[in-house]
mmCIF file of C-alpha atoms and ligand atoms in Angstrom:
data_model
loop_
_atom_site.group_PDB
_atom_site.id
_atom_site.type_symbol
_atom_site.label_atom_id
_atom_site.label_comp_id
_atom_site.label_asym_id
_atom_site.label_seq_id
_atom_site.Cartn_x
_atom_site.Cartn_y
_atom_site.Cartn_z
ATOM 1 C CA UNK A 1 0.000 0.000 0.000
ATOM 2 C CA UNK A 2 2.921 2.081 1.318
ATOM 3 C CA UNK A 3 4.930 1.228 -1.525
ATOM 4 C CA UNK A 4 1.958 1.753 -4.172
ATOM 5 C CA UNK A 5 1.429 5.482 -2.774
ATOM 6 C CA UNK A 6 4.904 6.580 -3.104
ATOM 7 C CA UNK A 7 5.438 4.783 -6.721
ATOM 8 C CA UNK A 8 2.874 6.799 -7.687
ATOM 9 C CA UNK A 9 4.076 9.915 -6.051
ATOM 10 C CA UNK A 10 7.150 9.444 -7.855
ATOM 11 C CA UNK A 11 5.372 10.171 -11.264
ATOM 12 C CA UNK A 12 3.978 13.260 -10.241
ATOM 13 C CA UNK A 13 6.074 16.279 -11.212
ATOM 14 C CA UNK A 14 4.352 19.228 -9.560
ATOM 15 C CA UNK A 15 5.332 17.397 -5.944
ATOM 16 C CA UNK A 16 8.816 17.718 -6.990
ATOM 17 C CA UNK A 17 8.833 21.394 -7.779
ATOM 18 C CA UNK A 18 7.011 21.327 -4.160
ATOM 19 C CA UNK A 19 9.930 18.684 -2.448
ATOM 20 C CA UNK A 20 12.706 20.516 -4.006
ATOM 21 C CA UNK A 21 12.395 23.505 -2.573
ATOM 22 C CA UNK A 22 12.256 21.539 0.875
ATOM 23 C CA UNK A 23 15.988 21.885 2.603
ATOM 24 C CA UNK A 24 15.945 18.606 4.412
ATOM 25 C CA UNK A 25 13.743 16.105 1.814
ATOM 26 C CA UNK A 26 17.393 17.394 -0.610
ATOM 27 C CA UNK A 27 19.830 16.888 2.108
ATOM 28 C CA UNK A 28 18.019 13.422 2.940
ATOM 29 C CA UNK A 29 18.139 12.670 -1.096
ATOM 30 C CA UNK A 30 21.870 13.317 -0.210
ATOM 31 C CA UNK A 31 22.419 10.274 0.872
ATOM 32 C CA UNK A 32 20.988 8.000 -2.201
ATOM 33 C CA UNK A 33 22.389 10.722 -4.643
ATOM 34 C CA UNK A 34 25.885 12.055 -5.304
ATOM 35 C CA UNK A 35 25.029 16.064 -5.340
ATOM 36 C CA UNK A 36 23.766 17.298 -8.563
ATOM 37 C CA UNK A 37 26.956 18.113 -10.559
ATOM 38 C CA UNK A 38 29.337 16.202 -12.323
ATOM 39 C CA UNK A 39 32.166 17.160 -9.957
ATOM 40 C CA UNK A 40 29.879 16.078 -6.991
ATOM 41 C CA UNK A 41 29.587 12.785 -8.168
ATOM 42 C CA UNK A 42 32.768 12.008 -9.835
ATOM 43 C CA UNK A 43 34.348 13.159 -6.329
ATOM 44 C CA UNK A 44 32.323 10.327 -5.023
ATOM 45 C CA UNK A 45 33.943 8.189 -7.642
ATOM 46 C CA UNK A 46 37.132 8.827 -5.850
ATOM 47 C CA UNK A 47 36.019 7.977 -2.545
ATOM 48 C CA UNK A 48 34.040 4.613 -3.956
ATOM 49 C CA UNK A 49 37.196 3.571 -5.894
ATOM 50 C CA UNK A 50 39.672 4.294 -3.148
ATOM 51 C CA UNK A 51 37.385 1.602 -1.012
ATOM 52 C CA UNK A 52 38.049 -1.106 -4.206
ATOM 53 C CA UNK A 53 34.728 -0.204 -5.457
ATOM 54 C CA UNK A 54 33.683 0.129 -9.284
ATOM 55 C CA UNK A 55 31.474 2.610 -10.087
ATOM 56 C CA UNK A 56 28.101 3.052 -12.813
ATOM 57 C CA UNK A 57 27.368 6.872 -13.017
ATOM 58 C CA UNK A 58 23.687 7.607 -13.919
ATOM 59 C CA UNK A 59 22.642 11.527 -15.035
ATOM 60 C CA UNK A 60 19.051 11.341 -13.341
ATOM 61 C CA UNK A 61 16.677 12.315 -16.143
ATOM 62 C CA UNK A 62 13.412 10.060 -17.398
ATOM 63 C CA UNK A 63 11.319 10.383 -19.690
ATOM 64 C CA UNK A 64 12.310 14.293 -22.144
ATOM 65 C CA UNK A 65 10.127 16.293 -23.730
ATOM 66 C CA UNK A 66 11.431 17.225 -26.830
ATOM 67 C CA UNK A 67 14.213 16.458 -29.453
ATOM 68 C CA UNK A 68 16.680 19.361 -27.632
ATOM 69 C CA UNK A 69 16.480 18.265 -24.052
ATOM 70 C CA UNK A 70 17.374 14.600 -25.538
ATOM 71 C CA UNK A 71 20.340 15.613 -27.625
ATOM 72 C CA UNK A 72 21.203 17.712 -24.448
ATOM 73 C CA UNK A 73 20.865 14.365 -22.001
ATOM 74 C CA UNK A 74 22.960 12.568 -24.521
ATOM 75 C CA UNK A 75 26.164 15.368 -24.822
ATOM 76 C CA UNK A 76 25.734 15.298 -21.233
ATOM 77 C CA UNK A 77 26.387 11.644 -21.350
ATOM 78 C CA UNK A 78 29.819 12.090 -23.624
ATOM 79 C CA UNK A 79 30.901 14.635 -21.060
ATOM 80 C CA UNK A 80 30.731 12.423 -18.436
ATOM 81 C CA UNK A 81 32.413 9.806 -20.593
ATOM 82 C CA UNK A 82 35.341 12.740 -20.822
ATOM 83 C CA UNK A 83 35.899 13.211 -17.211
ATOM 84 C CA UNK A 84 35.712 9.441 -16.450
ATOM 85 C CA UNK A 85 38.467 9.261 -18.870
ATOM 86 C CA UNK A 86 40.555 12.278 -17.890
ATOM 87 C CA UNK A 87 40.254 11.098 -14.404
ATOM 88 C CA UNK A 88 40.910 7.787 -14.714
ATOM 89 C CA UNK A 89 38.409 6.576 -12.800
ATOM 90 C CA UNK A 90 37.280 3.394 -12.289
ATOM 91 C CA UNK A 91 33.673 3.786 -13.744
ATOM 92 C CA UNK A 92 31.580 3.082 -16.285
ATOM 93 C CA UNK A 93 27.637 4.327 -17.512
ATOM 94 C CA UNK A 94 23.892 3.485 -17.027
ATOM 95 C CA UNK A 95 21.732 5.141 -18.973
ATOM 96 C CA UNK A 96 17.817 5.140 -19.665
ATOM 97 C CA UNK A 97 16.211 5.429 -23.195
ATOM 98 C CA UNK A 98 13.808 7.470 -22.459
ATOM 99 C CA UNK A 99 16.111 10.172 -21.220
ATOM 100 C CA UNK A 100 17.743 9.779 -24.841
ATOM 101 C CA UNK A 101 14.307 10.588 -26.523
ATOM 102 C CA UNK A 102 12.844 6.992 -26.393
ATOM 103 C CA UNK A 103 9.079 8.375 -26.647
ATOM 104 C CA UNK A 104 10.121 11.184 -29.644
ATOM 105 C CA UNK A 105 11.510 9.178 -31.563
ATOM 106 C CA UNK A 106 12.935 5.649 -31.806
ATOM 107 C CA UNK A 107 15.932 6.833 -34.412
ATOM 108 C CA UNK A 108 16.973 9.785 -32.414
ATOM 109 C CA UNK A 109 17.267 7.230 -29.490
ATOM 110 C CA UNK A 110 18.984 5.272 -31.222
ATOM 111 C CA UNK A 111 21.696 7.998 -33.050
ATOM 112 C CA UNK A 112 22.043 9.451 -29.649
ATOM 113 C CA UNK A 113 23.062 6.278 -28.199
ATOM 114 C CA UNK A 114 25.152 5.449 -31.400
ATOM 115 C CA UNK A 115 27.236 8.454 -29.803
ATOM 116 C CA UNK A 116 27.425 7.444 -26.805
ATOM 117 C CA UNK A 117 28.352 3.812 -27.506
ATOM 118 C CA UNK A 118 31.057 4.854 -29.999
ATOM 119 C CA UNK A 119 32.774 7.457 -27.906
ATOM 120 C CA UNK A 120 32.784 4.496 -24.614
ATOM 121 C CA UNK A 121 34.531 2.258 -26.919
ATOM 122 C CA UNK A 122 37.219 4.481 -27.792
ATOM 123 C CA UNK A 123 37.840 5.022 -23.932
ATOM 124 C CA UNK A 124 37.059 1.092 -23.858
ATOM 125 C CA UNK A 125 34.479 1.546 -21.656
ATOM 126 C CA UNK A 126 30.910 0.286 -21.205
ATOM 127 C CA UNK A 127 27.710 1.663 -21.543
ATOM 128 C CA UNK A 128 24.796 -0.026 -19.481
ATOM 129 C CA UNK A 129 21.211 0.704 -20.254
ATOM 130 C CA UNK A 130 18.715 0.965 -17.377
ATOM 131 C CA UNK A 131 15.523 -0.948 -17.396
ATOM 132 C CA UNK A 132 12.356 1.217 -16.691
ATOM 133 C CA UNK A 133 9.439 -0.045 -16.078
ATOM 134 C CA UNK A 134 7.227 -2.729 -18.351
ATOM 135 C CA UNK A 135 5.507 -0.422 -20.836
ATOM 136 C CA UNK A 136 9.546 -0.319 -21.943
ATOM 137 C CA UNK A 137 10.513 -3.494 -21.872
ATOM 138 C CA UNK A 138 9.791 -4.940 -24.835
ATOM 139 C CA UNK A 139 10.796 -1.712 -26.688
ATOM 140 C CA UNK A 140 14.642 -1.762 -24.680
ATOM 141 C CA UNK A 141 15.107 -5.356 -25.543
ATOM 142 C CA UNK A 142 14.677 -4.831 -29.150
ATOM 143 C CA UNK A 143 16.350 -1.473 -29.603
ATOM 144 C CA UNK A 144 18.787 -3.221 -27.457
ATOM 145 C CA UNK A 145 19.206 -6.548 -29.791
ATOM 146 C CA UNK A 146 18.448 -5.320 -33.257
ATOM 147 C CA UNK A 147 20.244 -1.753 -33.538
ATOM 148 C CA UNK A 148 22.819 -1.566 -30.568
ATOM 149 C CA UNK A 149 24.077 -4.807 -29.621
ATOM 150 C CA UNK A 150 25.178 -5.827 -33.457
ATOM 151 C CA UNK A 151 27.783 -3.042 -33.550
ATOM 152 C CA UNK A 152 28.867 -2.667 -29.911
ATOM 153 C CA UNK A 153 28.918 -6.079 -28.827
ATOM 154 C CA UNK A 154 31.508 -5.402 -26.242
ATOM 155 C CA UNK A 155 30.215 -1.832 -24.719
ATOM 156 C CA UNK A 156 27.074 -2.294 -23.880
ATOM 157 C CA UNK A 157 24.475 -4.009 -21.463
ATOM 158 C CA UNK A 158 20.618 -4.510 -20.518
ATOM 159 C CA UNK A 159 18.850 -4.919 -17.570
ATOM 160 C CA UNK A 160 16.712 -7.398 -16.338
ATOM 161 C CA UNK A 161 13.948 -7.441 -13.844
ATOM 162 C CA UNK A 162 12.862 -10.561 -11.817
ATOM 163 C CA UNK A 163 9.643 -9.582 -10.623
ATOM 164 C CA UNK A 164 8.426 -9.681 -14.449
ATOM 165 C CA UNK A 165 7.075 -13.055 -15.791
ATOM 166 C CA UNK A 166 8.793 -13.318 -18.616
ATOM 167 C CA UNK A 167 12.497 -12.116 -16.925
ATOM 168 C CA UNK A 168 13.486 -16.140 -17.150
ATOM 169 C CA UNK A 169 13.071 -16.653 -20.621
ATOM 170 C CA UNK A 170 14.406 -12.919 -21.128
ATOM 171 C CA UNK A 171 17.660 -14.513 -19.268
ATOM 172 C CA UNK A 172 17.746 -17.639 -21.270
ATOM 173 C CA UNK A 173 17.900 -15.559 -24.691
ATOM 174 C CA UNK A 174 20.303 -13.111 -23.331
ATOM 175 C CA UNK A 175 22.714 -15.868 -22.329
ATOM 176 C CA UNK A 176 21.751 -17.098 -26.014
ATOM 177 C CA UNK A 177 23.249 -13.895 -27.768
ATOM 178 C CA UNK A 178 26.043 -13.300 -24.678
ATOM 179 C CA UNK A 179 24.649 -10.556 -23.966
ATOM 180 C CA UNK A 180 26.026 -9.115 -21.127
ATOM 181 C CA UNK A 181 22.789 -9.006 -18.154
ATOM 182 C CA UNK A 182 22.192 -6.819 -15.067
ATOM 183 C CA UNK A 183 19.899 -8.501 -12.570
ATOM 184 C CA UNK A 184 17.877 -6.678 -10.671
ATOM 185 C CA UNK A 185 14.296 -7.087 -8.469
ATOM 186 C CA UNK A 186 12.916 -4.260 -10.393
ATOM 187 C CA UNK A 187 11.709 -1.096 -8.817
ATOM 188 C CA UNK A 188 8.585 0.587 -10.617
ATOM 189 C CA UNK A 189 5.236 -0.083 -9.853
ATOM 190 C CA UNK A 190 3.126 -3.087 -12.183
ATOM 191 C CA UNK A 191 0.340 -4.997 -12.252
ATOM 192 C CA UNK A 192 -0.023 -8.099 -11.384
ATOM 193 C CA UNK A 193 -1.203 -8.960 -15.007
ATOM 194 C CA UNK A 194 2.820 -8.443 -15.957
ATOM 195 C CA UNK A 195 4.659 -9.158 -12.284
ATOM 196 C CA UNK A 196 5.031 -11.151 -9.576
ATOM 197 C CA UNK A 197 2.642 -9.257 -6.800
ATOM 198 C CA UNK A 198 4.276 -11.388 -4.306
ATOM 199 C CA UNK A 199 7.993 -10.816 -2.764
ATOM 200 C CA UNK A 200 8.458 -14.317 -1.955
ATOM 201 C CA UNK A 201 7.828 -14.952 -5.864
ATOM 202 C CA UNK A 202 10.555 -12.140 -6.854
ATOM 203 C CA UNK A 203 13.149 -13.403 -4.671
ATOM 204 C CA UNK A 204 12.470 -16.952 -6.227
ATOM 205 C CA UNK A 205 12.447 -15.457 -9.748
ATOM 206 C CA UNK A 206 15.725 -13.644 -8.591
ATOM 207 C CA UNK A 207 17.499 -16.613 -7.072
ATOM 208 C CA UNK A 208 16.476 -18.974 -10.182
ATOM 209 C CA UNK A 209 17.684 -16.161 -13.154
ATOM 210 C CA UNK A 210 20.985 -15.753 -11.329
ATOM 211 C CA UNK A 211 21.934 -19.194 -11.423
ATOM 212 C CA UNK A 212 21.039 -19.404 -15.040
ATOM 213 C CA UNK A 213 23.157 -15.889 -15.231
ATOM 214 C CA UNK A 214 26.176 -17.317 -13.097
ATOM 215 C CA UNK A 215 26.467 -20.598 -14.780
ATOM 216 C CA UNK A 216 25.827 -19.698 -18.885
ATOM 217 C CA UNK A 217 26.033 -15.615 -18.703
ATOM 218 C CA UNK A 218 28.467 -13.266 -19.794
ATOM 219 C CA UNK A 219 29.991 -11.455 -16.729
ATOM 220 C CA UNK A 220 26.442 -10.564 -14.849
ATOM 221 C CA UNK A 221 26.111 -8.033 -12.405
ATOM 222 C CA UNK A 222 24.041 -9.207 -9.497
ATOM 223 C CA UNK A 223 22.156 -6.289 -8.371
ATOM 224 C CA UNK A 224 20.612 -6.739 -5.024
ATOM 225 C CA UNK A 225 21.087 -5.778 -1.067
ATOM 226 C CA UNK A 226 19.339 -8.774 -0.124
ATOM 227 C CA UNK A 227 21.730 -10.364 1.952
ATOM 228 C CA UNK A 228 20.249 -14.249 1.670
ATOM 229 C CA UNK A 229 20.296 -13.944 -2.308
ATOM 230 C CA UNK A 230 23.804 -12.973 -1.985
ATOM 231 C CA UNK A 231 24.575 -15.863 0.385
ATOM 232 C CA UNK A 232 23.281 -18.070 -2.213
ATOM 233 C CA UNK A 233 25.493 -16.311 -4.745
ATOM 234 C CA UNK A 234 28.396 -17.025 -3.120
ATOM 235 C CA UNK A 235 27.625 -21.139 -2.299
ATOM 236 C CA UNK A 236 26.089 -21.245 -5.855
ATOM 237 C CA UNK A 237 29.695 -19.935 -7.744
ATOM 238 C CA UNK A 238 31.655 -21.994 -5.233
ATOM 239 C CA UNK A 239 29.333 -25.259 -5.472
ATOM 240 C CA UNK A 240 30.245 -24.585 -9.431
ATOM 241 C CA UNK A 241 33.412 -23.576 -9.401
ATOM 242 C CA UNK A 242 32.661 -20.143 -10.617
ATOM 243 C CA UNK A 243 35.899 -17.378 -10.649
ATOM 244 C CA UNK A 244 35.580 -14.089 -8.672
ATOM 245 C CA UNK A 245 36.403 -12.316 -11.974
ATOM 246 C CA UNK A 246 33.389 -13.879 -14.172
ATOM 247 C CA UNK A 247 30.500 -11.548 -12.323
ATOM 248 C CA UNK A 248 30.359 -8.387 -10.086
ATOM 249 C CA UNK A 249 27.606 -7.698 -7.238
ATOM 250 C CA UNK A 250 26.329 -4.423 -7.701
ATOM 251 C CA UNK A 251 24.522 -1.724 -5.324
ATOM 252 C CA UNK A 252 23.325 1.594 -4.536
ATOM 253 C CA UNK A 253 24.809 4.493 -3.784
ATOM 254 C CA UNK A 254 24.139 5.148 -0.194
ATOM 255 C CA UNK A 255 22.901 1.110 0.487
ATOM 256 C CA UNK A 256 24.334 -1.375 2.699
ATOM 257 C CA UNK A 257 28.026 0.807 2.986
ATOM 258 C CA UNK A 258 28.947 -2.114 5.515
ATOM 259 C CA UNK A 259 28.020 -5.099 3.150
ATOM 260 C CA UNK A 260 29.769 -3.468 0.465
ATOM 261 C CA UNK A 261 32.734 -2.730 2.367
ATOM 262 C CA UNK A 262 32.682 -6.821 3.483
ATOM 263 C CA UNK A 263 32.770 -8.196 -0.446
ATOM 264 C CA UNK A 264 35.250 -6.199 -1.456
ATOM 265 C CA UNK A 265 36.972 -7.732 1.647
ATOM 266 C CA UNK A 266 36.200 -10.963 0.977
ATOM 267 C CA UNK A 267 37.562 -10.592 -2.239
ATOM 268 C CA UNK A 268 34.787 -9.996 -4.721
ATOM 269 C CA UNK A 269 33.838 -7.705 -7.564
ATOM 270 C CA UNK A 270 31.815 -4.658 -6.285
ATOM 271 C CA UNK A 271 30.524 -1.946 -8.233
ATOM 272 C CA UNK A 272 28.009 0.887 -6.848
ATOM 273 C CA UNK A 273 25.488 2.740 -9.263
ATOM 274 C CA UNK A 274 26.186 6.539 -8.386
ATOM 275 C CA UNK A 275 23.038 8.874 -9.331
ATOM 276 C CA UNK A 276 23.518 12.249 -9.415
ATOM 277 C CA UNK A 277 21.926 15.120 -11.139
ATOM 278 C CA UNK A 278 19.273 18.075 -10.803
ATOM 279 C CA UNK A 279 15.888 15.668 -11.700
ATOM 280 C CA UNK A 280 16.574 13.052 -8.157
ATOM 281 C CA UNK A 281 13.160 13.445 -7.010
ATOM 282 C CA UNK A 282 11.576 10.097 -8.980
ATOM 283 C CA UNK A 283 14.416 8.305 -8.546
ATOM 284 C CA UNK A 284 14.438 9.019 -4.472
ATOM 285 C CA UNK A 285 11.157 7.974 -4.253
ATOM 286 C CA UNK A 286 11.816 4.340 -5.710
ATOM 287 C CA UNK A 287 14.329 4.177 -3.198
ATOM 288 C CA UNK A 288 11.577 5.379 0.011
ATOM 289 C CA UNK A 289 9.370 2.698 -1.546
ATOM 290 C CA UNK A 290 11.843 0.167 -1.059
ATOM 291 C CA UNK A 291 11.683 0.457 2.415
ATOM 292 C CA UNK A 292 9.756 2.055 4.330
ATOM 293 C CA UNK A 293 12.143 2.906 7.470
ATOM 294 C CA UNK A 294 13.553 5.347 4.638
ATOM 295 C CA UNK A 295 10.175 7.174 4.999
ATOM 296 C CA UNK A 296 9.579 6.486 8.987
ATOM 297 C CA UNK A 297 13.167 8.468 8.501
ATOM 298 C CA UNK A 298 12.190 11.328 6.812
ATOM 299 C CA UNK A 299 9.045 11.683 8.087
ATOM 300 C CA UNK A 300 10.505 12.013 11.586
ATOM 301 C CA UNK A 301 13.208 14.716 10.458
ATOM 302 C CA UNK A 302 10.595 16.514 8.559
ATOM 303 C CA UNK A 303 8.726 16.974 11.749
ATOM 304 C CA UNK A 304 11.784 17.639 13.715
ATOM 305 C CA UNK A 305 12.470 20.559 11.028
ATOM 306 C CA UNK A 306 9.003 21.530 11.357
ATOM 307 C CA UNK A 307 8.858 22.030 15.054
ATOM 308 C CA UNK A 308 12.420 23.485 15.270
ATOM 309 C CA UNK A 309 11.308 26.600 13.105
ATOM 310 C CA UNK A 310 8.209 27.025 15.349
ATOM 311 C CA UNK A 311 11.064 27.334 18.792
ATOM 312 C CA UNK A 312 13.047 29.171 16.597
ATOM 313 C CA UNK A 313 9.590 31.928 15.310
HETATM 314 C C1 FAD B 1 23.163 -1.500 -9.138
HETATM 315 C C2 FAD B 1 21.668 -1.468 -9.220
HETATM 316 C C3 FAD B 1 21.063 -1.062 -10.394
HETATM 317 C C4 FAD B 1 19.669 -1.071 -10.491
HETATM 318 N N1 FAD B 1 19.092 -0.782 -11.704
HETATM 319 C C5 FAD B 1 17.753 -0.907 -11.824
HETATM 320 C C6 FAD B 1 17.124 -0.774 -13.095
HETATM 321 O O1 FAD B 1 17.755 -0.537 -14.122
HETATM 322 N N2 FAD B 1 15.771 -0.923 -13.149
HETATM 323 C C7 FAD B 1 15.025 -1.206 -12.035
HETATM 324 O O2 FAD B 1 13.792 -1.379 -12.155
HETATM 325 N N3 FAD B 1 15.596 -1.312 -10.833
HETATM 326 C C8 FAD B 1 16.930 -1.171 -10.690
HETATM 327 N N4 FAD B 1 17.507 -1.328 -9.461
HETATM 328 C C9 FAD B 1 16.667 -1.349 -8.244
HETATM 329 C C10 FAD B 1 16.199 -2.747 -7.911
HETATM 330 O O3 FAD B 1 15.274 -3.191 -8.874
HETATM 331 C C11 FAD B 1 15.544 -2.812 -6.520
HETATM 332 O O4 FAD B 1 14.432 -1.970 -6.487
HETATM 333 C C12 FAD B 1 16.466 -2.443 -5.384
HETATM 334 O O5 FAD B 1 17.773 -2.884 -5.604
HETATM 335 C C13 FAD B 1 15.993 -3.077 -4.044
HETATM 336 O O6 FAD B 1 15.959 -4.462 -4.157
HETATM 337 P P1 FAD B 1 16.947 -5.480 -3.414
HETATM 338 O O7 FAD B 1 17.413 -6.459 -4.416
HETATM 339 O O8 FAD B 1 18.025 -4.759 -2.704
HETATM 340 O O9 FAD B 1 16.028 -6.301 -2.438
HETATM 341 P P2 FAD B 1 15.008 -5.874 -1.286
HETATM 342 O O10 FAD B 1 14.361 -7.145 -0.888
HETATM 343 O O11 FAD B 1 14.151 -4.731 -1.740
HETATM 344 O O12 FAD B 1 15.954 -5.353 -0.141
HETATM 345 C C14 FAD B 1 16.848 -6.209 0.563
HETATM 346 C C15 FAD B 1 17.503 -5.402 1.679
HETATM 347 O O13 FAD B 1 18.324 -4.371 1.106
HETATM 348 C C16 FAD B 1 18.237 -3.182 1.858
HETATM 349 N N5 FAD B 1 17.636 -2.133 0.998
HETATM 350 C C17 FAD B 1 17.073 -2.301 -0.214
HETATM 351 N N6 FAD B 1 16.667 -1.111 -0.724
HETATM 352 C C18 FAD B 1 16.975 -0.193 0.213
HETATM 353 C C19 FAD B 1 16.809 1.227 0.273
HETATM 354 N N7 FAD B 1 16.238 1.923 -0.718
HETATM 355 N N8 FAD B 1 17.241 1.876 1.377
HETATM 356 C C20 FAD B 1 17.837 1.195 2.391
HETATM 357 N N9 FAD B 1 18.020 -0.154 2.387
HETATM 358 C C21 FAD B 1 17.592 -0.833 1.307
HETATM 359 C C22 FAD B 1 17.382 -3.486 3.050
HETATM 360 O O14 FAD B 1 18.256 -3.906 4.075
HETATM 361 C C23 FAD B 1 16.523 -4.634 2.565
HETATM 362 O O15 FAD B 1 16.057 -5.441 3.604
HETATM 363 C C24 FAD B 1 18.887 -1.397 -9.354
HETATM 364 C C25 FAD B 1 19.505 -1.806 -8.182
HETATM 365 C C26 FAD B 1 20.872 -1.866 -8.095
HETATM 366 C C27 FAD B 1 21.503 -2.348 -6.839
#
């Protein structure tokens, strides 16, 4: 229920004008999202990769407007690409399609991400593309297959969600064509016509996609905080005899510090997905969703705040 109200919060855009002018909901977005300038995040970069960490930097932006604010997202993109470079630091890209003008146009997409992709394999770099939610899916997997993958076999990634149906067979084919697969539980809200409405049936999905992933996939990131899936990661790639070097885990910025800290200790491949950007406020929201001690959080500041400036008046 909790979860359902602030999915659909997330998709309104006149709260954010209303959040974003709200001092503590920013500085509590803070912590899921690495400031909203390049030089913000990529100074978390440093910190991340001086902990053994690999990073993914994602420019927040959905779903643009127009042509312009598309072609904008996507020189925004090669910048980034730049400074990674210049920097030499240890990171890579996600990116969503719809920020790259998915709903104007599939070609513009599609030459936008033909820069991007091109420009990440001169740096020799990789380019992964978010997953949004399942009105997209079909559409990602094909741009993905039919007019990326062919010429950028090496640079560049999909997505996968397990609380979808069809994620399995979506696995099976991707280990098919080596593609090269992030798992994830999947974050937007869907019906139950298209999803698994239960979490016991997502972790399952999860658990049974990243064995097929592990065993027959081409270096998968495993995407999760959920500390029993990971468990089984590790007994499932030692039961198989699985190197540390064929897969990564992966997490959030600002998720689990101490378990990601442990891994990297223990000798595995970590790599954090570091958001930053001026559009957080959808993107935060997923992340109050997920739990909803995030919101018991900043529910309790907010009222903290409130009463403070009442003392203070
Ligand atoms: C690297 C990465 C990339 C992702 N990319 C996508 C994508 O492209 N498309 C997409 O739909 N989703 C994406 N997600 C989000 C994902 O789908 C889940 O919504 C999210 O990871 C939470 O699921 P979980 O696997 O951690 O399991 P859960 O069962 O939700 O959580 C397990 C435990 O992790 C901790 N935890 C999880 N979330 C939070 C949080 N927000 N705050 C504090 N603690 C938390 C808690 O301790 C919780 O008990 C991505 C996730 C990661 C890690």
């Amino acid at each position: 229920m909790l979860r359902s109200a602030l999915l659909y919060l997330s998709e309104q855009p006149q709260i954010f004008k209303f959040v974003r002018k709200n001092g503590l909901a920013k500085s509590f977005a803070n912590r899921f999202v690495a400031g909203e300038t390049l030089d913000t995040a990529l100074a978390a970069v440093s910190r991340l990769n001086a902990r053994g960490i690999t990073v993914s930097l994602d420019l927040l932006g959905e779903s643009v407007h127009n042509e312009a604010e598309a072609r904008t997202a996507g020189e925004a993109y090669l910048n980034i690409l730049d400074r990674i470079h210049e920097k030499r630091a240890d990171a890579n890209v996600s990116v969503k399609l719809t920020a790259m003008g998915l709903d104007i146009s599939e070609d513009l997409c599609v030459a936008i991400m033909h820069k991007i992709l091109q420009r990440a394999r001169e740096y020799r770099t990789f380019v992964r593309i978010d997953m949004e939610s399942s009105e997209y899916t079909q559409r990602t997997l094909d741009l993905f297959e039919q007019r990326l993958y062919p010429s950028y076999r090496e640079n560049v990634g999909i997505v996968l969600q397990s609380y979808l149906y069809r994620t399995f067979a979506d696995v099976e084919h991707a280990n098919l064509i080596k593609a090269r697969v992030r798992l994830c539980k999947g974050a937007y809200k869907e019906p139950e016509t298209v999803a698994y409405p239960a979490k016991k049936d997502v972790d399952a999905s999860y658990v049974r996609c990243m064995h097929a992933l592990l065993k027959y996939g081409n270096y998968p990131g495993i995407a999760t905080h959920d500390e029993a899936i990971i468990k089984e990661a590790k007994r499932f790639v030692k039961e198989n005899q699985i190197a540390t070097s064929r897969f990564e885990f992966q997490m959030l910025y600002g998720v689990r510090r101490d378990l990601q800290d442990r891994l990297v200790r223990e000798g595995y491949r970590m790599r954090v997905y570091v958001p930053f950007g001026t559009q957080w406020y959808p993107y935060l929201m997923r992340r109050l969703a997920e739990r909803p001690a995030n919101v018991a959080f900043l529910t309790g500041n907010l009222f903290k705040e409130l009463v403070g400036k009442r003392r203070q008046k």
